[in-house]
PDB file of C-alpha atoms in Angstrom:
ATOM      1  CA  UNK A   1     127.031  54.587 113.959  1.00  0.00           C
ATOM      2  CA  UNK A   2     125.873  51.470 115.792  1.00  0.00           C
ATOM      3  CA  UNK A   3     125.555  52.133 119.513  1.00  0.00           C
ATOM      4  CA  UNK A   4     127.710  49.168 120.456  1.00  0.00           C
ATOM      5  CA  UNK A   5     130.496  50.490 118.228  1.00  0.00           C
ATOM      6  CA  UNK A   6     131.330  53.136 120.844  1.00  0.00           C
ATOM      7  CA  UNK A   7     133.941  51.793 123.218  1.00  0.00           C
ATOM      8  CA  UNK A   8     135.376  53.128 126.475  1.00  0.00           C
ATOM      9  CA  UNK A   9     138.703  53.616 124.689  1.00  0.00           C
ATOM     10  CA  UNK A  10     137.041  55.756 121.993  1.00  0.00           C
ATOM     11  CA  UNK A  11     135.361  58.002 124.574  1.00  0.00           C
ATOM     12  CA  UNK A  12     138.580  58.397 126.557  1.00  0.00           C
ATOM     13  CA  UNK A  13     140.645  59.070 123.443  1.00  0.00           C
ATOM     14  CA  UNK A  14     138.168  61.747 122.303  1.00  0.00           C
ATOM     15  CA  UNK A  15     137.818  63.490 125.673  1.00  0.00           C
ATOM     16  CA  UNK A  16     141.258  63.087 127.238  1.00  0.00           C
ATOM     17  CA  UNK A  17     143.562  63.055 124.210  1.00  0.00           C
ATOM     18  CA  UNK A  18     141.703  64.947 121.464  1.00  0.00           C
ATOM     19  CA  UNK A  19     139.775  67.504 123.519  1.00  0.00           C
ATOM     20  CA  UNK A  20     142.041  67.783 126.555  1.00  0.00           C
ATOM     21  CA  UNK A  21     142.030  70.278 129.422  1.00  0.00           C
ATOM     22  CA  UNK A  22     141.925  73.281 127.114  1.00  0.00           C
ATOM     23  CA  UNK A  23     138.557  72.176 125.718  1.00  0.00           C
ATOM     24  CA  UNK A  24     136.963  70.760 128.853  1.00  0.00           C
ATOM     25  CA  UNK A  25     135.945  74.042 130.400  1.00  0.00           C
ATOM     26  CA  UNK A  26     135.532  76.357 127.425  1.00  0.00           C
ATOM     27  CA  UNK A  27     132.238  76.839 125.643  1.00  0.00           C
ATOM     28  CA  UNK A  28     132.593  75.800 122.007  1.00  0.00           C
ATOM     29  CA  UNK A  29     129.723  75.292 119.593  1.00  0.00           C
ATOM     30  CA  UNK A  30     132.002  73.134 117.433  1.00  0.00           C
ATOM     31  CA  UNK A  31     132.912  70.828 120.331  1.00  0.00           C
ATOM     32  CA  UNK A  32     129.271  70.621 121.425  1.00  0.00           C
ATOM     33  CA  UNK A  33     128.294  69.571 117.887  1.00  0.00           C
ATOM     34  CA  UNK A  34     131.079  66.975 117.684  1.00  0.00           C
ATOM     35  CA  UNK A  35     130.052  65.451 121.030  1.00  0.00           C
ATOM     36  CA  UNK A  36     126.416  65.270 119.879  1.00  0.00           C
ATOM     37  CA  UNK A  37     127.333  63.794 116.499  1.00  0.00           C
ATOM     38  CA  UNK A  38     129.693  61.135 117.857  1.00  0.00           C
ATOM     39  CA  UNK A  39     128.163  60.202 121.186  1.00  0.00           C
ATOM     40  CA  UNK A  40     124.424  60.988 121.330  1.00  0.00           C
ATOM     41  CA  UNK A  41     123.444  57.379 120.601  1.00  0.00           C
ATOM     42  CA  UNK A  42     125.779  56.136 123.328  1.00  0.00           C
ATOM     43  CA  UNK A  43     124.389  58.706 125.788  1.00  0.00           C
ATOM     44  CA  UNK A  44     120.854  57.483 125.070  1.00  0.00           C
ATOM     45  CA  UNK A  45     122.082  53.966 125.852  1.00  0.00           C
ATOM     46  CA  UNK A  46     124.135  55.118 128.868  1.00  0.00           C
ATOM     47  CA  UNK A  47     122.421  53.030 131.575  1.00  0.00           C
ATOM     48  CA  UNK A  48     123.190  49.799 129.714  1.00  0.00           C
ATOM     49  CA  UNK A  49     126.677  50.841 128.660  1.00  0.00           C
ATOM     50  CA  UNK A  50     127.576  52.056 132.143  1.00  0.00           C
ATOM     51  CA  UNK A  51     126.477  48.737 133.633  1.00  0.00           C
ATOM     52  CA  UNK A  52     128.710  46.907 131.151  1.00  0.00           C
ATOM     53  CA  UNK A  53     131.711  49.198 131.486  1.00  0.00           C
ATOM     54  CA  UNK A  54     131.857  50.309 135.127  1.00  0.00           C
ATOM     55  CA  UNK A  55     133.716  47.236 136.433  1.00  0.00           C
ATOM     56  CA  UNK A  56     137.124  48.526 135.280  1.00  0.00           C
ATOM     57  CA  UNK A  57     138.924  51.831 135.777  1.00  0.00           C
ATOM     58  CA  UNK A  58     138.900  52.547 132.038  1.00  0.00           C
ATOM     59  CA  UNK A  59     135.237  51.611 131.691  1.00  0.00           C
ATOM     60  CA  UNK A  60     134.193  53.636 134.736  1.00  0.00           C
ATOM     61  CA  UNK A  61     136.081  56.672 133.440  1.00  0.00           C
ATOM     62  CA  UNK A  62     134.362  56.381 130.060  1.00  0.00           C
ATOM     63  CA  UNK A  63     130.948  55.934 131.703  1.00  0.00           C
ATOM     64  CA  UNK A  64     131.545  59.054 133.807  1.00  0.00           C
ATOM     65  CA  UNK A  65     132.575  61.129 130.800  1.00  0.00           C
ATOM     66  CA  UNK A  66     129.500  59.849 128.945  1.00  0.00           C
ATOM     67  CA  UNK A  67     127.030  60.600 131.758  1.00  0.00           C
ATOM     68  CA  UNK A  68     128.553  63.641 133.489  1.00  0.00           C
ATOM     69  CA  UNK A  69     130.596  65.537 130.897  1.00  0.00           C
ATOM     70  CA  UNK A  70     129.051  64.876 127.487  1.00  0.00           C
ATOM     71  CA  UNK A  71     125.484  65.941 128.370  1.00  0.00           C
ATOM     72  CA  UNK A  72     126.796  69.347 129.460  1.00  0.00           C
ATOM     73  CA  UNK A  73     128.096  69.777 125.909  1.00  0.00           C
ATOM     74  CA  UNK A  74     125.280  68.048 124.055  1.00  0.00           C
ATOM     75  CA  UNK A  75     122.516  69.944 125.856  1.00  0.00           C
ATOM     76  CA  UNK A  76     124.089  73.253 126.846  1.00  0.00           C
ATOM     77  CA  UNK A  77     121.530  75.587 128.493  1.00  0.00           C
ATOM     78  CA  UNK A  78     118.955  72.772 128.552  1.00  0.00           C
ATOM     79  CA  UNK A  79     117.664  70.722 131.493  1.00  0.00           C
ATOM     80  CA  UNK A  80     118.849  67.519 129.760  1.00  0.00           C
ATOM     81  CA  UNK A  81     122.421  68.629 130.532  1.00  0.00           C
ATOM     82  CA  UNK A  82     121.832  67.406 134.095  1.00  0.00           C
ATOM     83  CA  UNK A  83     119.504  64.482 133.420  1.00  0.00           C
ATOM     84  CA  UNK A  84     122.105  61.720 133.801  1.00  0.00           C
ATOM     85  CA  UNK A  85     123.737  63.285 136.881  1.00  0.00           C
ATOM     86  CA  UNK A  86     122.119  60.735 139.262  1.00  0.00           C
ATOM     87  CA  UNK A  87     123.539  57.884 137.161  1.00  0.00           C
ATOM     88  CA  UNK A  88     126.970  59.545 137.112  1.00  0.00           C
ATOM     89  CA  UNK A  89     126.880  59.874 140.916  1.00  0.00           C
ATOM     90  CA  UNK A  90     126.158  56.159 141.314  1.00  0.00           C
ATOM     91  CA  UNK A  91     128.937  55.230 138.886  1.00  0.00           C
ATOM     92  CA  UNK A  92     131.393  57.550 140.655  1.00  0.00           C
ATOM     93  CA  UNK A  93     130.567  56.225 144.130  1.00  0.00           C
ATOM     94  CA  UNK A  94     131.028  52.602 143.048  1.00  0.00           C
ATOM     95  CA  UNK A  95     134.205  53.414 141.105  1.00  0.00           C
ATOM     96  CA  UNK A  96     135.753  55.183 144.103  1.00  0.00           C
ATOM     97  CA  UNK A  97     134.811  52.272 146.361  1.00  0.00           C
ATOM     98  CA  UNK A  98     136.687  50.036 143.899  1.00  0.00           C
ATOM     99  CA  UNK A  99     139.673  52.476 143.823  1.00  0.00           C
ATOM    100  CA  UNK A 100     139.269  52.977 140.062  1.00  0.00           C
ATOM    101  CA  UNK A 101     139.973  56.673 140.601  1.00  0.00           C
ATOM    102  CA  UNK A 102     143.378  55.939 142.116  1.00  0.00           C
ATOM    103  CA  UNK A 103     144.202  53.684 139.156  1.00  0.00           C
ATOM    104  CA  UNK A 104     143.548  56.625 136.817  1.00  0.00           C
ATOM    105  CA  UNK A 105     146.291  59.228 136.303  1.00  0.00           C
ATOM    106  CA  UNK A 106     145.714  62.939 136.577  1.00  0.00           C
ATOM    107  CA  UNK A 107     144.170  64.971 135.049  1.00  0.00           C
ATOM    108  CA  UNK A 108     141.603  62.302 134.044  1.00  0.00           C
ATOM    109  CA  UNK A 109     141.144  61.361 137.720  1.00  0.00           C
ATOM    110  CA  UNK A 110     139.040  64.488 138.277  1.00  0.00           C
ATOM    111  CA  UNK A 111     136.149  62.967 136.323  1.00  0.00           C
ATOM    112  CA  UNK A 112     135.556  60.538 139.195  1.00  0.00           C
ATOM    113  CA  UNK A 113     134.987  63.480 141.556  1.00  0.00           C
ATOM    114  CA  UNK A 114     133.105  65.935 139.358  1.00  0.00           C
ATOM    115  CA  UNK A 115     129.723  64.172 139.705  1.00  0.00           C
ATOM    116  CA  UNK A 116     129.850  65.049 143.401  1.00  0.00           C
ATOM    117  CA  UNK A 117     130.818  68.631 142.569  1.00  0.00           C
ATOM    118  CA  UNK A 118     127.927  68.847 140.102  1.00  0.00           C
ATOM    119  CA  UNK A 119     125.365  67.680 142.655  1.00  0.00           C
ATOM    120  CA  UNK A 120     123.030  70.131 144.343  1.00  0.00           C
ATOM    121  CA  UNK A 121     123.225  68.127 147.590  1.00  0.00           C
ATOM    122  CA  UNK A 122     125.529  69.542 150.249  1.00  0.00           C
ATOM    123  CA  UNK A 123     126.741  66.096 151.383  1.00  0.00           C
ATOM    124  CA  UNK A 124     127.904  65.372 147.820  1.00  0.00           C
ATOM    125  CA  UNK A 125     129.636  68.750 147.699  1.00  0.00           C
ATOM    126  CA  UNK A 126     131.463  68.026 150.932  1.00  0.00           C
ATOM    127  CA  UNK A 127     132.557  64.693 149.511  1.00  0.00           C
ATOM    128  CA  UNK A 128     133.860  66.398 146.349  1.00  0.00           C
ATOM    129  CA  UNK A 129     135.973  68.789 148.416  1.00  0.00           C
ATOM    130  CA  UNK A 130     137.320  65.930 150.558  1.00  0.00           C
ATOM    131  CA  UNK A 131     138.151  63.809 147.501  1.00  0.00           C
ATOM    132  CA  UNK A 132     139.970  66.610 145.714  1.00  0.00           C
ATOM    133  CA  UNK A 133     141.827  67.594 148.898  1.00  0.00           C
ATOM    134  CA  UNK A 134     142.957  64.033 149.591  1.00  0.00           C
ATOM    135  CA  UNK A 135     143.386  62.514 146.139  1.00  0.00           C
ATOM    136  CA  UNK A 136     143.982  65.338 143.678  1.00  0.00           C
ATOM    137  CA  UNK A 137     144.930  68.573 145.423  1.00  0.00           C
ATOM    138  CA  UNK A 138     145.513  71.582 143.238  1.00  0.00           C
ATOM    139  CA  UNK A 139     143.417  74.061 141.289  1.00  0.00           C
ATOM    140  CA  UNK A 140     140.422  71.710 141.145  1.00  0.00           C
ATOM    141  CA  UNK A 141     140.084  72.024 144.917  1.00  0.00           C
ATOM    142  CA  UNK A 142     139.350  75.756 144.599  1.00  0.00           C
ATOM    143  CA  UNK A 143     136.522  74.996 142.158  1.00  0.00           C
ATOM    144  CA  UNK A 144     135.158  72.276 144.433  1.00  0.00           C
ATOM    145  CA  UNK A 145     135.117  74.698 147.359  1.00  0.00           C
ATOM    146  CA  UNK A 146     133.267  77.354 145.324  1.00  0.00           C
ATOM    147  CA  UNK A 147     130.678  74.783 144.267  1.00  0.00           C
ATOM    148  CA  UNK A 148     130.277  73.585 147.870  1.00  0.00           C
ATOM    149  CA  UNK A 149     129.959  77.121 149.200  1.00  0.00           C
ATOM    150  CA  UNK A 150     127.386  77.968 146.529  1.00  0.00           C
ATOM    151  CA  UNK A 151     125.235  74.991 147.515  1.00  0.00           C
ATOM    152  CA  UNK A 152     125.671  75.835 151.201  1.00  0.00           C
ATOM    153  CA  UNK A 153     124.485  79.379 150.437  1.00  0.00           C
ATOM    154  CA  UNK A 154     121.626  78.744 147.997  1.00  0.00           C
ATOM    155  CA  UNK A 155     120.859  75.018 148.070  1.00  0.00           C
ATOM    156  CA  UNK A 156     121.232  75.033 144.285  1.00  0.00           C
ATOM    157  CA  UNK A 157     123.362  76.491 141.501  1.00  0.00           C
ATOM    158  CA  UNK A 158     122.004  79.850 140.314  1.00  0.00           C
ATOM    159  CA  UNK A 159     123.544  79.285 136.863  1.00  0.00           C
ATOM    160  CA  UNK A 160     121.179  76.356 136.300  1.00  0.00           C
ATOM    161  CA  UNK A 161     117.989  78.245 137.113  1.00  0.00           C
ATOM    162  CA  UNK A 162     117.153  79.333 133.578  1.00  0.00           C
ATOM    163  CA  UNK A 163     117.732  75.886 132.030  1.00  0.00           C
ATOM    164  CA  UNK A 164     115.668  74.241 134.759  1.00  0.00           C
ATOM    165  CA  UNK A 165     112.886  76.843 134.688  1.00  0.00           C
ATOM    166  CA  UNK A 166     113.524  77.932 138.281  1.00  0.00           C
ATOM    167  CA  UNK A 167     112.697  81.419 139.525  1.00  0.00           C
ATOM    168  CA  UNK A 168     115.852  83.028 140.934  1.00  0.00           C
ATOM    169  CA  UNK A 169     116.007  84.707 144.299  1.00  0.00           C
ATOM    170  CA  UNK A 170     117.280  88.283 144.505  1.00  0.00           C
ATOM    171  CA  UNK A 171     120.677  87.028 145.707  1.00  0.00           C
ATOM    172  CA  UNK A 172     120.870  84.484 142.873  1.00  0.00           C
ATOM    173  CA  UNK A 173     119.990  87.218 140.403  1.00  0.00           C
ATOM    174  CA  UNK A 174     122.886  89.297 141.774  1.00  0.00           C
ATOM    175  CA  UNK A 175     125.262  86.387 141.191  1.00  0.00           C
ATOM    176  CA  UNK A 176     124.144  85.992 137.606  1.00  0.00           C
ATOM    177  CA  UNK A 177     124.206  89.737 136.879  1.00  0.00           C
ATOM    178  CA  UNK A 178     127.803  89.842 138.188  1.00  0.00           C
ATOM    179  CA  UNK A 179     128.856  87.055 135.816  1.00  0.00           C
ATOM    180  CA  UNK A 180     127.703  83.822 137.470  1.00  0.00           C
ATOM    181  CA  UNK A 181     130.245  81.154 138.287  1.00  0.00           C
ATOM    182  CA  UNK A 182     132.999  83.080 136.511  1.00  0.00           C
ATOM    183  CA  UNK A 183     132.515  86.025 138.873  1.00  0.00           C
ATOM    184  CA  UNK A 184     132.970  83.743 141.878  1.00  0.00           C
ATOM    185  CA  UNK A 185     136.108  82.140 140.429  1.00  0.00           C
ATOM    186  CA  UNK A 186     137.689  85.471 139.484  1.00  0.00           C
ATOM    187  CA  UNK A 187     136.917  86.994 142.877  1.00  0.00           C
ATOM    188  CA  UNK A 188     134.810  89.711 141.255  1.00  0.00           C
ATOM    189  CA  UNK A 189     132.039  88.539 143.568  1.00  0.00           C
ATOM    190  CA  UNK A 190     132.118  86.780 146.918  1.00  0.00           C
ATOM    191  CA  UNK A 191     129.268  84.782 148.349  1.00  0.00           C
ATOM    192  CA  UNK A 192     129.868  86.732 151.570  1.00  0.00           C
ATOM    193  CA  UNK A 193     128.873  89.880 149.649  1.00  0.00           C
ATOM    194  CA  UNK A 194     125.357  88.488 149.380  1.00  0.00           C
ATOM    195  CA  UNK A 195     124.597  88.451 153.123  1.00  0.00           C
TER     196      UNK A 195
END
């Protein structure tokens, strides 16, 4: 496939319509392979494509899916999964300033806020919580708060340590042994338990 053949509409159709909410947050080797096969070339060219696309709501949404969502599938359990996060943050900030998020219906709107939730900077986490609370309240807000509280507690996400070659602290090890992020979401573990 020629890199330029990938369009914002194709990315949105694949992620929003074909994959949908059921596939966004479930681990699937088949989905990971399909994302790699269809969009790896576009991801490699993401800085150029994002610059071309980010001036419209549709283009910004596609650029955010390409830089924030697809690498998490393409490079699961690998440091490259997070390598375009800084680019996604810049795209998201500019898109929100231009109100592209508000021009995008739910549930796709969340992809404008997830780069902040994926950041290991507390200020970005606080912004994610504020954006979800103000512009898309609901279940996503709970996830944003857990991410924020995790960064406030550890300064990083324990579930990324292995992929990034980081040595976990004892408290981070406890989180991972309890089930990682899933344990925090289910209430099986509370960050307060780690004091």
